[in-house]
Amino acid sequence: MSLETKPRDNHCHATSVADGMDTSSRCWHQCHFSKRRKEGKKEAEKKRTGEKTQRQVDAYHIGISLTESFSDVCRRMLTLPFEEPATMPEPRFTANFPPECVAENKKLASKKLDASPNPKAKETREENSEKEEEDREDDQDENGLPKRKGARKKKLTSGRQERVKVRRQEANARERSRMHGLNDALESLRKVVPCYSKTQKLSKIETLRLAKNYIWALSETLSAGKRPDLLAFVQTLCKGLSQPTTNLVAGCLQLNARNFLTDHNGEASFSARPPYDAVYASYSGSETGTPTGHGCGGGTSTLDSAKPFRPYSYGGSYESFYENPSPECASPPFEGPLSPPINFNGIFSLKHEDPAAEYGKTCHYGMRYCPVPGRGSLGQSSMFAVSTDGHFPYDLHVRGQPYAAQDELNAAFHN
DNA sequence: TAGGCCATCTGGTCCT
DNA sequence: AGGACCAGATGGCCTA
């Protein structure tokens, strides 16, 4: 976008802010944006009281949690053997943003401003106070009546004005580019969280929430050192997400009532062998299919042999998830835009374009979506043949030297 | 039509 | 001085 590129929709703003507003447009703005002003008043009130807006608080929480949980998982991945859950620290997702902190930060900020070593900031304050002083003096004569003496402010020369304008345009362009970079990063994040759709993009805030939840869930699994409960995992994943996003996630994970049957007692159970077991039957039973460790601690992983998985049940979680869904996690049957999933890959991302080549460059493992029976096959180069029994439409797809722990997680979370 | 989400502009602050 | 970062303001688009 060139510097001259006019923003698509900010002409009104530009007019009102930069050039002032005529009466009619002011009237129009008053009508049209009374809502905004009301919100603005609310925000201003919050500002005065040092209260953060809900979105600010949300974003702060998520940012902190994301950072902490990500570094936590990285630390575990890199430094701790997967077999020693006891030695792993409990996940720390307790970062919060209490009002007192806000107040404290405000205090500190104002102190900092007062004692700011930055001469420019001081200068600005001095200039401002001088200006106010001048205003008071110049606007009134000795009788307190308003008076006008010529121009007080030095007028910018046209050259200087031009320069200021150019600098502002350049700054705008940089800001745009910066925000685009930020959005690109967010887009990358969208692609690696457990649900990705080009047609129904997660909002920024939802992407951050989902990423946080995902890291949390992975972290919990690492801590537990055993295969996760599917529904508990999904519950964690959906915590705090909006209903549409929850639906989307459920759709991506193909979790809906169709995947379950209800027995005579009204208790839920899987309609067939849990896919997780299906995976691990072949996973742990296949010597050749057992991924080797990635060298952490100098040894290979023995997850498959030394750490056999316990029998697995979905009952409790099913009930909690489907019969008494929490307000945050309620998930009606998914009928979203992803019904014909094309390709699960990486960490359960649904792609509508084939990123396999790109993905293969950076990832050691992956999950390819296998079409449900009757839809043809995608499963080339699959390392693990998975018993699908009509309910498990995935197969493990290992590229290069896999990370045992990652495979563990990957397999678990994809079932 | 209200509300959510978003892109952009803008001014302030901090840092190099 | 100038760039990066941030947060507030503004207004368009979309959906329930």
mmCIF file with all atom_site columns, C-alpha atoms in Angstrom, chain A residues 189-394:
data_model
loop_
_atom_site.group_PDB
_atom_site.id
_atom_site.type_symbol
_atom_site.label_atom_id
_atom_site.label_alt_id
_atom_site.label_comp_id
_atom_site.label_asym_id
_atom_site.label_entity_id
_atom_site.label_seq_id
_atom_site.pdbx_PDB_ins_code
_atom_site.Cartn_x
_atom_site.Cartn_y
_atom_site.Cartn_z
_atom_site.occupancy
_atom_site.B_iso_or_equiv
_atom_site.pdbx_formal_charge
_atom_site.auth_seq_id
_atom_site.auth_comp_id
_atom_site.auth_asym_id
_atom_site.auth_atom_id
_atom_site.pdbx_PDB_model_num
ATOM 1   C CA . LEU A 1 189 ? -1.276  -18.734 15.200 1.00 0.00 ? 189 LEU A CA 1
ATOM 2   C CA . ARG A 1 190 ? -4.711  -19.445 13.758 1.00 0.00 ? 190 ARG A CA 1
ATOM 3   C CA . LYS A 1 191 ? -3.178  -22.134 11.618 1.00 0.00 ? 191 LYS A CA 1
ATOM 4   C CA . VAL A 1 192 ? -1.602  -24.007 14.483 1.00 0.00 ? 192 VAL A CA 1
ATOM 5   C CA . VAL A 1 193 ? -4.390  -23.898 17.005 1.00 0.00 ? 193 VAL A CA 1
ATOM 6   C CA . PRO A 1 194 ? -6.689  -26.895 16.898 1.00 0.00 ? 194 PRO A CA 1
ATOM 7   C CA . CYS A 1 195 ? -9.177  -25.345 14.623 1.00 0.00 ? 195 CYS A CA 1
ATOM 8   C CA . TYR A 1 196 ? -8.514  -23.540 11.419 1.00 0.00 ? 196 TYR A CA 1
ATOM 9   C CA . SER A 1 197 ? -10.919 -22.544 8.767  1.00 0.00 ? 197 SER A CA 1
ATOM 10  C CA . LYS A 1 198 ? -10.465 -20.066 6.007  1.00 0.00 ? 198 LYS A CA 1
ATOM 11  C CA . THR A 1 199 ? -14.143 -19.626 5.636  1.00 0.00 ? 199 THR A CA 1
ATOM 12  C CA . GLN A 1 200 ? -14.882 -19.061 9.286  1.00 0.00 ? 200 GLN A CA 1
ATOM 13  C CA . LYS A 1 201 ? -11.899 -17.279 10.676 1.00 0.00 ? 201 LYS A CA 1
ATOM 14  C CA . LEU A 1 202 ? -11.478 -17.105 14.380 1.00 0.00 ? 202 LEU A CA 1
ATOM 15  C CA . SER A 1 203 ? -11.465 -13.596 15.666 1.00 0.00 ? 203 SER A CA 1
ATOM 16  C CA . LYS A 1 204 ? -8.286  -12.256 17.152 1.00 0.00 ? 204 LYS A CA 1
ATOM 17  C CA . ILE A 1 205 ? -9.442  -12.598 20.699 1.00 0.00 ? 205 ILE A CA 1
ATOM 18  C CA . GLU A 1 206 ? -10.812 -16.081 20.122 1.00 0.00 ? 206 GLU A CA 1
ATOM 19  C CA . THR A 1 207 ? -7.580  -17.138 18.481 1.00 0.00 ? 207 THR A CA 1
ATOM 20  C CA . LEU A 1 208 ? -5.637  -15.993 21.496 1.00 0.00 ? 208 LEU A CA 1
ATOM 21  C CA . ARG A 1 209 ? -8.059  -17.680 23.857 1.00 0.00 ? 209 ARG A CA 1
ATOM 22  C CA . LEU A 1 210 ? -7.958  -20.926 21.955 1.00 0.00 ? 210 LEU A CA 1
ATOM 23  C CA . ALA A 1 211 ? -4.175  -20.840 21.763 1.00 0.00 ? 211 ALA A CA 1
ATOM 24  C CA . LYS A 1 212 ? -3.981  -20.249 25.478 1.00 0.00 ? 212 LYS A CA 1
ATOM 25  C CA . ASN A 1 213 ? -6.362  -23.099 26.166 1.00 0.00 ? 213 ASN A CA 1
ATOM 26  C CA . TYR A 1 214 ? -4.480  -25.356 23.826 1.00 0.00 ? 214 TYR A CA 1
ATOM 27  C CA . ILE A 1 215 ? -1.184  -24.693 25.522 1.00 0.00 ? 215 ILE A CA 1
ATOM 28  C CA . TRP A 1 216 ? -2.865  -25.175 28.832 1.00 0.00 ? 216 TRP A CA 1
ATOM 29  C CA . ALA A 1 217 ? -4.273  -28.514 27.745 1.00 0.00 ? 217 ALA A CA 1
ATOM 30  C CA . LEU A 1 218 ? -0.951  -29.669 26.373 1.00 0.00 ? 218 LEU A CA 1
ATOM 31  C CA . SER A 1 219 ? 0.730   -28.576 29.533 1.00 0.00 ? 219 SER A CA 1
ATOM 32  C CA . GLU A 1 220 ? -1.753  -30.451 31.659 1.00 0.00 ? 220 GLU A CA 1
ATOM 33  C CA . THR A 1 221 ? -1.148  -33.558 29.638 1.00 0.00 ? 221 THR A CA 1
ATOM 34  C CA . LEU A 1 222 ? 2.564   -33.212 30.015 1.00 0.00 ? 222 LEU A CA 1
ATOM 35  C CA . SER A 1 223 ? 2.130   -32.850 33.731 1.00 0.00 ? 223 SER A CA 1
ATOM 36  C CA . ALA A 1 224 ? -0.077  -35.876 33.934 1.00 0.00 ? 224 ALA A CA 1
ATOM 37  C CA . GLY A 1 225 ? 2.277   -37.906 31.807 1.00 0.00 ? 225 GLY A CA 1
ATOM 38  C CA . LYS A 1 226 ? -0.543  -39.998 30.547 1.00 0.00 ? 226 LYS A CA 1
ATOM 39  C CA . ARG A 1 227 ? -2.957  -39.879 27.747 1.00 0.00 ? 227 ARG A CA 1
ATOM 40  C CA . PRO A 1 228 ? -5.525  -37.198 28.194 1.00 0.00 ? 228 PRO A CA 1
ATOM 41  C CA . ASP A 1 229 ? -9.203  -37.607 28.524 1.00 0.00 ? 229 ASP A CA 1
ATOM 42  C CA . LEU A 1 230 ? -10.623 -36.543 25.235 1.00 0.00 ? 230 LEU A CA 1
ATOM 43  C CA . LEU A 1 231 ? -13.558 -34.650 26.543 1.00 0.00 ? 231 LEU A CA 1
ATOM 44  C CA . ALA A 1 232 ? -11.690 -33.051 29.360 1.00 0.00 ? 232 ALA A CA 1
ATOM 45  C CA . PHE A 1 233 ? -9.222  -31.954 26.766 1.00 0.00 ? 233 PHE A CA 1
ATOM 46  C CA . VAL A 1 234 ? -11.942 -30.484 24.629 1.00 0.00 ? 234 VAL A CA 1
ATOM 47  C CA . GLN A 1 235 ? -13.475 -28.853 27.648 1.00 0.00 ? 235 GLN A CA 1
ATOM 48  C CA . THR A 1 236 ? -10.206 -27.207 28.408 1.00 0.00 ? 236 THR A CA 1
ATOM 49  C CA . LEU A 1 237 ? -9.895  -26.223 24.819 1.00 0.00 ? 237 LEU A CA 1
ATOM 50  C CA . CYS A 1 238 ? -13.276 -24.571 24.776 1.00 0.00 ? 238 CYS A CA 1
ATOM 51  C CA . LYS A 1 239 ? -13.037 -22.799 28.061 1.00 0.00 ? 239 LYS A CA 1
ATOM 52  C CA . GLY A 1 240 ? -14.042 -19.196 27.708 1.00 0.00 ? 240 GLY A CA 1
ATOM 53  C CA . LEU A 1 241 ? -14.643 -19.456 24.001 1.00 0.00 ? 241 LEU A CA 1
ATOM 54  C CA . SER A 1 242 ? -17.734 -18.033 22.438 1.00 0.00 ? 242 SER A CA 1
ATOM 55  C CA . GLN A 1 243 ? -20.476 -20.344 21.319 1.00 0.00 ? 243 GLN A CA 1
ATOM 56  C CA . PRO A 1 244 ? -19.630 -20.095 17.614 1.00 0.00 ? 244 PRO A CA 1
ATOM 57  C CA . THR A 1 245 ? -15.999 -20.825 18.299 1.00 0.00 ? 245 THR A CA 1
ATOM 58  C CA . THR A 1 246 ? -16.921 -23.710 20.527 1.00 0.00 ? 246 THR A CA 1
ATOM 59  C CA . ASN A 1 247 ? -19.047 -25.065 17.735 1.00 0.00 ? 247 ASN A CA 1
ATOM 60  C CA . LEU A 1 248 ? -16.224 -24.628 15.321 1.00 0.00 ? 248 LEU A CA 1
ATOM 61  C CA . VAL A 1 249 ? -13.791 -26.435 17.561 1.00 0.00 ? 249 VAL A CA 1
ATOM 62  C CA . ALA A 1 250 ? -16.275 -29.203 18.144 1.00 0.00 ? 250 ALA A CA 1
ATOM 63  C CA . GLY A 1 251 ? -16.749 -29.444 14.424 1.00 0.00 ? 251 GLY A CA 1
ATOM 64  C CA . CYS A 1 252 ? -13.058 -29.562 13.792 1.00 0.00 ? 252 CYS A CA 1
ATOM 65  C CA . LEU A 1 253 ? -12.688 -32.314 16.299 1.00 0.00 ? 253 LEU A CA 1
ATOM 66  C CA . GLN A 1 254 ? -15.783 -33.977 14.909 1.00 0.00 ? 254 GLN A CA 1
ATOM 67  C CA . LEU A 1 255 ? -17.257 -34.147 18.333 1.00 0.00 ? 255 LEU A CA 1
ATOM 68  C CA . ASN A 1 256 ? -20.943 -34.347 18.287 1.00 0.00 ? 256 ASN A CA 1
ATOM 69  C CA . ALA A 1 257 ? -23.698 -36.621 19.340 1.00 0.00 ? 257 ALA A CA 1
ATOM 70  C CA . ARG A 1 258 ? -23.302 -38.704 16.237 1.00 0.00 ? 258 ARG A CA 1
ATOM 71  C CA . ASN A 1 259 ? -20.042 -40.003 17.558 1.00 0.00 ? 259 ASN A CA 1
ATOM 72  C CA . PHE A 1 260 ? -21.647 -41.413 20.662 1.00 0.00 ? 260 PHE A CA 1
ATOM 73  C CA . LEU A 1 261 ? -24.354 -43.800 21.574 1.00 0.00 ? 261 LEU A CA 1
ATOM 74  C CA . THR A 1 262 ? -26.436 -43.855 24.659 1.00 0.00 ? 262 THR A CA 1
ATOM 75  C CA . ASP A 1 263 ? -26.804 -47.141 26.408 1.00 0.00 ? 263 ASP A CA 1
ATOM 76  C CA . HIS A 1 264 ? -29.873 -48.489 28.139 1.00 0.00 ? 264 HIS A CA 1
ATOM 77  C CA . ASN A 1 265 ? -29.146 -46.631 31.343 1.00 0.00 ? 265 ASN A CA 1
ATOM 78  C CA . GLY A 1 266 ? -28.942 -43.413 29.513 1.00 0.00 ? 266 GLY A CA 1
ATOM 79  C CA . GLU A 1 267 ? -25.253 -43.327 30.074 1.00 0.00 ? 267 GLU A CA 1
ATOM 80  C CA . ALA A 1 268 ? -23.085 -42.277 27.302 1.00 0.00 ? 268 ALA A CA 1
ATOM 81  C CA . SER A 1 269 ? -20.487 -44.444 25.791 1.00 0.00 ? 269 SER A CA 1
ATOM 82  C CA . PHE A 1 270 ? -18.520 -44.530 22.646 1.00 0.00 ? 270 PHE A CA 1
ATOM 83  C CA . SER A 1 271 ? -20.279 -46.255 19.870 1.00 0.00 ? 271 SER A CA 1
ATOM 84  C CA . ALA A 1 272 ? -17.206 -48.244 19.125 1.00 0.00 ? 272 ALA A CA 1
ATOM 85  C CA . ARG A 1 273 ? -13.725 -48.679 20.307 1.00 0.00 ? 273 ARG A CA 1
ATOM 86  C CA . PRO A 1 274 ? -12.370 -45.342 21.314 1.00 0.00 ? 274 PRO A CA 1
ATOM 87  C CA . PRO A 1 275 ? -10.234 -44.043 18.549 1.00 0.00 ? 275 PRO A CA 1
ATOM 88  C CA . TYR A 1 276 ? -7.494  -43.339 20.985 1.00 0.00 ? 276 TYR A CA 1
ATOM 89  C CA . ASP A 1 277 ? -7.241  -46.986 21.766 1.00 0.00 ? 277 ASP A CA 1
ATOM 90  C CA . ALA A 1 278 ? -7.373  -47.727 18.123 1.00 0.00 ? 278 ALA A CA 1
ATOM 91  C CA . VAL A 1 279 ? -4.391  -45.553 17.567 1.00 0.00 ? 279 VAL A CA 1
ATOM 92  C CA . TYR A 1 280 ? -2.460  -46.824 20.493 1.00 0.00 ? 280 TYR A CA 1
ATOM 93  C CA . ALA A 1 281 ? -3.161  -50.419 19.713 1.00 0.00 ? 281 ALA A CA 1
ATOM 94  C CA . SER A 1 282 ? -1.152  -50.046 16.592 1.00 0.00 ? 282 SER A CA 1
ATOM 95  C CA . TYR A 1 283 ? 1.062   -47.380 17.988 1.00 0.00 ? 283 TYR A CA 1
ATOM 96  C CA . SER A 1 284 ? 2.389   -49.347 20.902 1.00 0.00 ? 284 SER A CA 1
ATOM 97  C CA . GLY A 1 285 ? 2.088   -52.655 19.233 1.00 0.00 ? 285 GLY A CA 1
ATOM 98  C CA . SER A 1 286 ? 4.242   -51.821 16.331 1.00 0.00 ? 286 SER A CA 1
ATOM 99  C CA . GLU A 1 287 ? 7.911   -51.923 16.870 1.00 0.00 ? 287 GLU A CA 1
ATOM 100 C CA . THR A 1 288 ? 8.642   -50.253 13.630 1.00 0.00 ? 288 THR A CA 1
ATOM 101 C CA . GLY A 1 289 ? 5.982   -47.742 14.201 1.00 0.00 ? 289 GLY A CA 1
ATOM 102 C CA . THR A 1 290 ? 7.296   -46.694 17.549 1.00 0.00 ? 290 THR A CA 1
ATOM 103 C CA . PRO A 1 291 ? 8.829   -43.346 17.203 1.00 0.00 ? 291 PRO A CA 1
ATOM 104 C CA . THR A 1 292 ? 12.209  -42.945 18.712 1.00 0.00 ? 292 THR A CA 1
ATOM 105 C CA . GLY A 1 293 ? 12.936  -40.298 21.202 1.00 0.00 ? 293 GLY A CA 1
ATOM 106 C CA . HIS A 1 294 ? 14.547  -37.117 20.162 1.00 0.00 ? 294 HIS A CA 1
ATOM 107 C CA . GLY A 1 295 ? 17.528  -37.544 22.381 1.00 0.00 ? 295 GLY A CA 1
ATOM 108 C CA . CYS A 1 296 ? 16.391  -35.696 25.427 1.00 0.00 ? 296 CYS A CA 1
ATOM 109 C CA . GLY A 1 297 ? 18.486  -37.065 28.236 1.00 0.00 ? 297 GLY A CA 1
ATOM 110 C CA . GLY A 1 298 ? 20.473  -39.084 25.782 1.00 0.00 ? 298 GLY A CA 1
ATOM 111 C CA . GLY A 1 299 ? 18.029  -41.961 25.647 1.00 0.00 ? 299 GLY A CA 1
ATOM 112 C CA . THR A 1 300 ? 15.175  -43.005 23.493 1.00 0.00 ? 300 THR A CA 1
ATOM 113 C CA . SER A 1 301 ? 11.681  -42.775 24.650 1.00 0.00 ? 301 SER A CA 1
ATOM 114 C CA . THR A 1 302 ? 10.093  -45.847 26.053 1.00 0.00 ? 302 THR A CA 1
ATOM 115 C CA . LEU A 1 303 ? 6.646   -44.510 26.199 1.00 0.00 ? 303 LEU A CA 1
ATOM 116 C CA . ASP A 1 304 ? 5.165   -47.300 24.255 1.00 0.00 ? 304 ASP A CA 1
ATOM 117 C CA . SER A 1 305 ? 6.678   -50.136 26.224 1.00 0.00 ? 305 SER A CA 1
ATOM 118 C CA . ALA A 1 306 ? 7.660   -48.894 29.632 1.00 0.00 ? 306 ALA A CA 1
ATOM 119 C CA . LYS A 1 307 ? 4.606   -46.780 30.086 1.00 0.00 ? 307 LYS A CA 1
ATOM 120 C CA . PRO A 1 308 ? 1.632   -48.754 28.968 1.00 0.00 ? 308 PRO A CA 1
ATOM 121 C CA . PHE A 1 309 ? -1.551  -46.851 28.878 1.00 0.00 ? 309 PHE A CA 1
ATOM 122 C CA . ARG A 1 310 ? -4.302  -47.559 31.239 1.00 0.00 ? 310 ARG A CA 1
ATOM 123 C CA . PRO A 1 311 ? -7.722  -48.577 30.136 1.00 0.00 ? 311 PRO A CA 1
ATOM 124 C CA . TYR A 1 312 ? -9.551  -45.592 28.948 1.00 0.00 ? 312 TYR A CA 1
ATOM 125 C CA . SER A 1 313 ? -13.014 -44.380 29.590 1.00 0.00 ? 313 SER A CA 1
ATOM 126 C CA . TYR A 1 314 ? -14.921 -41.439 28.306 1.00 0.00 ? 314 TYR A CA 1
ATOM 127 C CA . GLY A 1 315 ? -17.949 -41.826 30.495 1.00 0.00 ? 315 GLY A CA 1
ATOM 128 C CA . GLY A 1 316 ? -17.466 -39.136 33.096 1.00 0.00 ? 316 GLY A CA 1
ATOM 129 C CA . SER A 1 317 ? -16.246 -36.579 30.713 1.00 0.00 ? 317 SER A CA 1
ATOM 130 C CA . TYR A 1 318 ? -18.941 -37.322 28.302 1.00 0.00 ? 318 TYR A CA 1
ATOM 131 C CA . GLU A 1 319 ? -21.525 -36.636 30.902 1.00 0.00 ? 319 GLU A CA 1
ATOM 132 C CA . SER A 1 320 ? -19.943 -33.496 32.009 1.00 0.00 ? 320 SER A CA 1
ATOM 133 C CA . PHE A 1 321 ? -19.474 -32.306 28.520 1.00 0.00 ? 321 PHE A CA 1
ATOM 134 C CA . TYR A 1 322 ? -22.630 -33.355 26.825 1.00 0.00 ? 322 TYR A CA 1
ATOM 135 C CA . GLU A 1 323 ? -25.183 -33.635 29.535 1.00 0.00 ? 323 GLU A CA 1
ATOM 136 C CA . ASN A 1 324 ? -24.159 -30.838 31.815 1.00 0.00 ? 324 ASN A CA 1
ATOM 137 C CA . PRO A 1 325 ? -22.204 -28.618 29.624 1.00 0.00 ? 325 PRO A CA 1
ATOM 138 C CA . SER A 1 326 ? -20.733 -25.649 31.317 1.00 0.00 ? 326 SER A CA 1
ATOM 139 C CA . PRO A 1 327 ? -21.820 -22.315 30.011 1.00 0.00 ? 327 PRO A CA 1
ATOM 140 C CA . GLU A 1 328 ? -18.415 -21.894 28.588 1.00 0.00 ? 328 GLU A CA 1
ATOM 141 C CA . CYS A 1 329 ? -18.208 -25.197 26.843 1.00 0.00 ? 329 CYS A CA 1
ATOM 142 C CA . ALA A 1 330 ? -21.679 -26.034 25.660 1.00 0.00 ? 330 ALA A CA 1
ATOM 143 C CA . SER A 1 331 ? -21.454 -27.394 22.198 1.00 0.00 ? 331 SER A CA 1
ATOM 144 C CA . PRO A 1 332 ? -24.442 -28.303 20.143 1.00 0.00 ? 332 PRO A CA 1
ATOM 145 C CA . PRO A 1 333 ? -24.025 -30.634 17.234 1.00 0.00 ? 333 PRO A CA 1
ATOM 146 C CA . PHE A 1 334 ? -21.737 -29.053 14.781 1.00 0.00 ? 334 PHE A CA 1
ATOM 147 C CA . GLU A 1 335 ? -23.086 -28.203 11.431 1.00 0.00 ? 335 GLU A CA 1
ATOM 148 C CA . GLY A 1 336 ? -20.605 -25.600 10.522 1.00 0.00 ? 336 GLY A CA 1
ATOM 149 C CA . PRO A 1 337 ? -18.730 -24.883 7.407  1.00 0.00 ? 337 PRO A CA 1
ATOM 150 C CA . LEU A 1 338 ? -16.169 -27.584 7.956  1.00 0.00 ? 338 LEU A CA 1
ATOM 151 C CA . SER A 1 339 ? -18.389 -30.539 7.421  1.00 0.00 ? 339 SER A CA 1
ATOM 152 C CA . PRO A 1 340 ? -16.287 -31.874 4.605  1.00 0.00 ? 340 PRO A CA 1
ATOM 153 C CA . PRO A 1 341 ? -12.915 -31.605 6.265  1.00 0.00 ? 341 PRO A CA 1
ATOM 154 C CA . ILE A 1 342 ? -10.143 -31.772 3.808  1.00 0.00 ? 342 ILE A CA 1
ATOM 155 C CA . ASN A 1 343 ? -6.934  -32.044 5.646  1.00 0.00 ? 343 ASN A CA 1
ATOM 156 C CA . PHE A 1 344 ? -6.027  -32.149 9.261  1.00 0.00 ? 344 PHE A CA 1
ATOM 157 C CA . ASN A 1 345 ? -2.441  -31.508 9.726  1.00 0.00 ? 345 ASN A CA 1
ATOM 158 C CA . GLY A 1 346 ? 0.072   -30.514 12.290 1.00 0.00 ? 346 GLY A CA 1
ATOM 159 C CA . ILE A 1 347 ? -1.694  -29.962 15.507 1.00 0.00 ? 347 ILE A CA 1
ATOM 160 C CA . PHE A 1 348 ? -5.154  -30.590 14.401 1.00 0.00 ? 348 PHE A CA 1
ATOM 161 C CA . SER A 1 349 ? -5.484  -27.653 12.170 1.00 0.00 ? 349 SER A CA 1
ATOM 162 C CA . LEU A 1 350 ? -7.973  -27.862 9.426  1.00 0.00 ? 350 LEU A CA 1
ATOM 163 C CA . LYS A 1 351 ? -6.612  -26.458 6.230  1.00 0.00 ? 351 LYS A CA 1
ATOM 164 C CA . HIS A 1 352 ? -8.568  -25.530 3.220  1.00 0.00 ? 352 HIS A CA 1
ATOM 165 C CA . GLU A 1 353 ? -5.461  -25.361 1.203  1.00 0.00 ? 353 GLU A CA 1
ATOM 166 C CA . ASP A 1 354 ? -2.782  -27.944 1.162  1.00 0.00 ? 354 ASP A CA 1
ATOM 167 C CA . PRO A 1 355 ? 0.101   -26.717 3.233  1.00 0.00 ? 355 PRO A CA 1
ATOM 168 C CA . ALA A 1 356 ? 1.720   -30.102 3.447  1.00 0.00 ? 356 ALA A CA 1
ATOM 169 C CA . ALA A 1 357 ? 4.809   -29.047 1.636  1.00 0.00 ? 357 ALA A CA 1
ATOM 170 C CA . GLU A 1 358 ? 5.337   -26.008 3.791  1.00 0.00 ? 358 GLU A CA 1
ATOM 171 C CA . TYR A 1 359 ? 4.428   -27.872 6.876  1.00 0.00 ? 359 TYR A CA 1
ATOM 172 C CA . GLY A 1 360 ? 6.810   -30.663 6.124  1.00 0.00 ? 360 GLY A CA 1
ATOM 173 C CA . LYS A 1 361 ? 9.709   -28.289 6.219  1.00 0.00 ? 361 LYS A CA 1
ATOM 174 C CA . THR A 1 362 ? 9.293   -27.476 9.817  1.00 0.00 ? 362 THR A CA 1
ATOM 175 C CA . CYS A 1 363 ? 7.411   -30.257 11.436 1.00 0.00 ? 363 CYS A CA 1
ATOM 176 C CA . HIS A 1 364 ? 8.536   -33.680 12.394 1.00 0.00 ? 364 HIS A CA 1
ATOM 177 C CA . TYR A 1 365 ? 5.177   -35.145 12.742 1.00 0.00 ? 365 TYR A CA 1
ATOM 178 C CA . GLY A 1 366 ? 1.771   -34.556 11.471 1.00 0.00 ? 366 GLY A CA 1
ATOM 179 C CA . MET A 1 367 ? -1.735  -35.768 11.302 1.00 0.00 ? 367 MET A CA 1
ATOM 180 C CA . ARG A 1 368 ? -3.417  -36.225 8.041  1.00 0.00 ? 368 ARG A CA 1
ATOM 181 C CA . TYR A 1 369 ? -7.062  -36.372 7.751  1.00 0.00 ? 369 TYR A CA 1
ATOM 182 C CA . CYS A 1 370 ? -8.287  -39.523 6.134  1.00 0.00 ? 370 CYS A CA 1
ATOM 183 C CA . PRO A 1 371 ? -11.583 -39.234 4.474  1.00 0.00 ? 371 PRO A CA 1
ATOM 184 C CA . VAL A 1 372 ? -14.401 -41.101 5.968  1.00 0.00 ? 372 VAL A CA 1
ATOM 185 C CA . PRO A 1 373 ? -15.254 -44.263 4.140  1.00 0.00 ? 373 PRO A CA 1
ATOM 186 C CA . GLY A 1 374 ? -16.467 -43.572 0.698  1.00 0.00 ? 374 GLY A CA 1
ATOM 187 C CA . ARG A 1 375 ? -14.618 -40.345 0.221  1.00 0.00 ? 375 ARG A CA 1
ATOM 188 C CA . GLY A 1 376 ? -11.420 -41.658 -1.228 1.00 0.00 ? 376 GLY A CA 1
ATOM 189 C CA . SER A 1 377 ? -8.067  -41.799 0.393  1.00 0.00 ? 377 SER A CA 1
ATOM 190 C CA . LEU A 1 378 ? -5.464  -39.344 1.388  1.00 0.00 ? 378 LEU A CA 1
ATOM 191 C CA . GLY A 1 379 ? -3.244  -41.487 3.462  1.00 0.00 ? 379 GLY A CA 1
ATOM 192 C CA . GLN A 1 380 ? -0.075  -41.676 1.481  1.00 0.00 ? 380 GLN A CA 1
ATOM 193 C CA . SER A 1 381 ? 3.099   -42.472 3.365  1.00 0.00 ? 381 SER A CA 1
ATOM 194 C CA . SER A 1 382 ? 1.290   -43.154 6.554  1.00 0.00 ? 382 SER A CA 1
ATOM 195 C CA . MET A 1 383 ? 3.463   -44.794 9.090  1.00 0.00 ? 383 MET A CA 1
ATOM 196 C CA . PHE A 1 384 ? 0.782   -46.039 11.369 1.00 0.00 ? 384 PHE A CA 1
ATOM 197 C CA . ALA A 1 385 ? -2.116  -47.884 9.963  1.00 0.00 ? 385 ALA A CA 1
ATOM 198 C CA . VAL A 1 386 ? -4.997  -47.033 12.174 1.00 0.00 ? 386 VAL A CA 1
ATOM 199 C CA . SER A 1 387 ? -8.027  -49.091 12.698 1.00 0.00 ? 387 SER A CA 1
ATOM 200 C CA . THR A 1 388 ? -10.727 -46.671 11.857 1.00 0.00 ? 388 THR A CA 1
ATOM 201 C CA . ASP A 1 389 ? -13.775 -48.819 12.333 1.00 0.00 ? 389 ASP A CA 1
ATOM 202 C CA . GLY A 1 390 ? -15.703 -46.134 10.650 1.00 0.00 ? 390 GLY A CA 1
ATOM 203 C CA . HIS A 1 391 ? -15.290 -43.659 13.459 1.00 0.00 ? 391 HIS A CA 1
ATOM 204 C CA . PHE A 1 392 ? -11.717 -42.628 13.364 1.00 0.00 ? 392 PHE A CA 1
ATOM 205 C CA . PRO A 1 393 ? -10.949 -40.780 10.237 1.00 0.00 ? 393 PRO A CA 1
ATOM 206 C CA . TYR A 1 394 ? -7.325  -40.028 10.893 1.00 0.00 ? 394 TYR A CA 1
#
